[in-house]
Amino acid sequence: MTTDAKSVYVPLWRVRLSLFLKSVRSSWAMFAENPIGLIGLGVIVFFGLFALAHPVLMHTDKVTFGLVDPIWERRVYDPNMGFDMEISFHPSPPSARHLLGTDPQGRDILSQLMFSTRWEFVLGIVSAVITVVIATSVGAISAYYGGVIDMILMRLADLVIMVPFLPILIVLSGMIEVGIWELTLVIGIISGFGGTTIVIKSQALSVKVKPFIEAARIAGGGDAHIIFKHMVPNLLPISLLYMMFIVTGAIFSEAVLSYFGLTEIEMSWGIMINFTQTQGYLLRFDTWWLLIPASLAITIMCAAFYLVGRAMDEIVNPRLRRR
Amino acid sequence: MIKFIVRRVVRGLVALLLFQSLLFALIHSLPYDFSAYVLTSPAMRALIRQQFGLDRPLWEQYFNWLEGFVRLDLGVSFRYWPTPVLDILLGNISRTLLLFLSAAVLAYLLGIWLGKMIAWRRGSLFELGATLGGVAAYTAFAPWLGFVMINVFGWYLHLLPYQRLVEPVVWYNAPLTVDALLARMVGTVLAALLVLALVWYATRRVRAAGWRWAAQGATLLLCIGVAWAVWARSGLGYLALDILAHMALPLGTVVLLSFGETMMTMRASMLETVREDYVLMARAKGLPDWVIRDRHVARNAILPVLTRLALNLPFVLIGSLIVERVFAWQAMGQVIFNAIEWQDIPVLMGVLSIVGILALVAHVVLDVLYMVLDPRIRHAAEKS
């Protein structure tokens, strides 16, 4: 082997990839030390599999090109339209046919639960991504330019933090039809201009004075280049952390609105509880399978994202690390 | 210091104006006709539009609305027609405030204490249990937590009433209204707290710990005894007990819902403060563990937690509104949801304005409190 410079040339992307993998590995080692974060991550993975299993169970025939009949017959197990005619009285308690029983209209609770899980993920993650994109760019721009832009954006953030936005959502949904995408968009945009922005901006202020920003400017980088190529990547860890908390908030808001019957979503955990209430089975322990699974799912999913966020906090924030 | 407070209040007022403008823009950009719900005949509709001033240009409506807001005239409710919105709100807001403020204070005290304890025993099973329990309660679906409380304490154990503000049978011949009695109860509690604070302030420099604790304990007992005697003599005690019993479950639910966040923030703040050099110094001096925890670490760790309180307040407010609805506890939460059912737009806008004002006042008060507590900020404010 020669030690010639040419022969040990490594392409840049491979260097970056190995650096990235290294940082992921060291972060994971720190994350894995904390049982709280692992519990949360385990729960999220469980819910992810839970959501994925629903289409597989419902459409086994399509997946296997018609070789196998669907495990869940669509006529019986459809989350919205299904009805089990072989059981004479609904709601029926958990049985081998319906693991979590049926609701007053003869629909399978487990199927509803799994179907809703998918939409909760979509709602939580999409609104968190919208929030993070807005908050990161607003925070970086506001820290980079300062002055009037900073003042306007920060006053706006003060305003958004100040006002509890669930009442506003309640009022909005009382007057217009709010489906799942409208809800996602509204939650994402409102929380994007709020508290997350302020935290990210304070982080951006400390990034802004680092030497590599000066170096980039001396090398002739424009404002947009510096903000999006040099500042934003350094803000991503903290943005990712706040994503977790926003997922919790989004799922909670959706559940509350649906529970009060203010959304136009066809099926979700909140709708299941709302349906239980409108059918008059709310305060009964003998029909527990109508209320408990959906409520526990909301609680556990929110808690899981919150716990992962708290565990990530200890990685992103070096002052919280163990000595 | 006064300059700082004035500047903060002015900033708050500007924010309030912005908020009102945004609210107006939001409501008027919706594809919703105010008159559509009220009357059906076109002629009557035109009349109602004219009477409510809905046919004028938008900017005129905007200034009318702002002017009305300054004069505290929030319009007239659609549902209870000639009743002004302000009357409906004023009749309900005191109870929401009571629930919201007492829940906030209790949740912060509980959260701060628990956060202190779990940070001190990091890595123990106690920490894992308290964290999981606190986070589960914090992220619990609020109405469901209410149902669980109702089921357990109201339905199966028959311990507490779980519906309505008061029991009508008990209040059949009551000599005064619920609100008047609530005001007296709050007055009693505040007076007792004031006396306690004064005694604590007067005795805090007493060297002998035994005497200090004896004086403070005696005052506490004295306060409870005097309050008990006064209420027993007034003959209203049974009404007060009825209110308290009806308030216990909603209050407990809101506290459970909101202490987790404070606990986690306090824990993180404690973990940061433990690394300071003066803590090492205190350990080297051989001070007892609890003295280091309570006097050296917790006191300094509490400041960042106070800032987070401001962010947390809206959450507590939302929690109390939802919980009021679940327990049918007649207050602002009921007003909001009834107004939505009846599409009562003036009431809704009034509620949102009031909620905005409440949040704003809380922010300004917290800012000022923070400045009073943190000498660094106080001196910076005085210098500028």
Coordinates of C-alpha atoms in Angstrom, one line a residue, chain A residues 35-36 39 155 158-159 161-164 166-168 170-172 174-176 248 252 255-256 259-260 262 273 282-283 285 291-292 295-296 298-299 302-303 306-307 310 314 317-323, chain B residues 11 15 19 22 26-27 30-32 122 128 131-132 135-136 138-144 147 151 156 261 264-265 267-268 271-272 274-275 311 314 318 322 325 337 340 343 345 348 352 355 359-360 363:
Chain A
P35 CA -35.0 4.4 30.6
I36 CA -37.7 7.1 30.2
I39 CA -40.0 3.5 27.2
R155 CA -44.0 40.7 19.2
D158 CA -45.5 37.1 22.3
L159 CA -49.0 37.5 21.1
I161 CA -47.9 32.5 23.3
M162 CA -50.1 34.7 25.3
V163 CA -53.4 33.5 23.8
P164 CA -54.4 30.0 24.6
L166 CA -57.5 25.9 21.9
P167 CA -60.4 28.4 22.6
I168 CA -59.7 30.0 19.2
I170 CA -63.0 25.8 19.3
V171 CA -64.6 29.0 18.0
L172 CA -63.3 28.4 14.5
G174 CA -67.9 26.1 15.7
M175 CA -68.3 28.3 12.6
I176 CA -66.6 26.4 9.7
T248 CA -48.3 15.9 21.8
F252 CA -54.4 16.5 22.4
A255 CA -58.9 14.8 20.6
V256 CA -60.5 17.6 22.6
Y259 CA -64.7 14.9 21.7
F260 CA -66.8 18.0 21.8
L262 CA -66.5 20.2 16.6
I273 CA -65.3 9.0 22.8
L282 CA -70.1 7.3 29.0
L283 CA -70.2 6.8 32.7
F285 CA -68.0 0.6 33.9
L291 CA -64.3 4.4 26.5
I292 CA -61.1 3.1 28.0
S295 CA -58.8 7.4 26.0
L296 CA -55.8 5.3 27.0
I298 CA -54.6 9.3 23.5
T299 CA -52.9 9.5 26.9
C302 CA -49.1 11.9 24.0
A303 CA -47.0 10.7 26.9
Y306 CA -43.5 13.9 25.6
L307 CA -41.1 11.4 27.2
R310 CA -37.7 15.1 27.5
E314 CA -30.9 15.7 28.0
N317 CA -28.9 20.4 26.2
P318 CA -25.4 19.6 27.4
R319 CA -25.9 21.1 30.9
L320 CA -28.4 18.4 31.7
R321 CA -26.0 15.5 30.9
R322 CA -24.9 13.3 33.7
R323 CA -21.4 13.9 34.9
Chain B
R11 CA -46.3 46.7 25.6
A15 CA -50.4 43.4 22.3
F19 CA -55.0 40.7 19.5
L22 CA -56.5 39.8 14.7
L26 CA -60.3 36.2 11.9
I27 CA -64.0 36.3 12.7
L30 CA -64.8 33.4 7.9
P31 CA -67.4 32.4 5.5
Y32 CA -70.2 32.9 8.0
R122 CA -31.8 10.9 40.0
L128 CA -39.0 6.8 37.2
T131 CA -41.9 11.0 36.0
L132 CA -44.1 8.4 34.4
V135 CA -46.3 12.8 32.5
A136 CA -49.2 10.4 32.2
Y138 CA -50.1 15.8 32.2
T139 CA -50.8 14.2 28.9
A140 CA -54.0 12.4 30.0
F141 CA -57.0 13.2 27.9
A142 CA -58.6 15.9 30.0
P143 CA -62.3 14.8 29.8
W144 CA -61.3 11.2 30.4
F147 CA -64.7 10.7 34.0
N151 CA -66.4 7.2 38.4
Y156 CA -68.4 4.0 43.3
E261 CA -44.9 20.2 33.2
M264 CA -40.2 18.3 34.7
T265 CA -39.0 21.9 34.3
R267 CA -36.2 18.8 37.6
A268 CA -34.2 20.0 34.6
L271 CA -30.0 19.3 37.5
E272 CA -28.4 22.4 36.0
V274 CA -26.4 21.2 41.1
R275 CA -23.3 21.7 39.0
L311 CA -45.9 29.5 29.0
P314 CA -52.7 29.0 29.0
I318 CA -57.7 25.4 28.9
I322 CA -62.7 21.7 29.7
R325 CA -67.7 21.4 31.0
F337 CA -69.6 25.6 24.8
I340 CA -70.9 27.4 20.2
Q343 CA -73.6 30.0 17.3
I345 CA -71.0 35.0 18.0
L348 CA -67.8 34.0 21.6
L352 CA -62.0 35.3 23.5
V355 CA -59.4 35.2 27.8
A359 CA -53.6 35.8 29.8
L360 CA -52.1 39.2 29.2
H363 CA -48.0 37.7 31.7

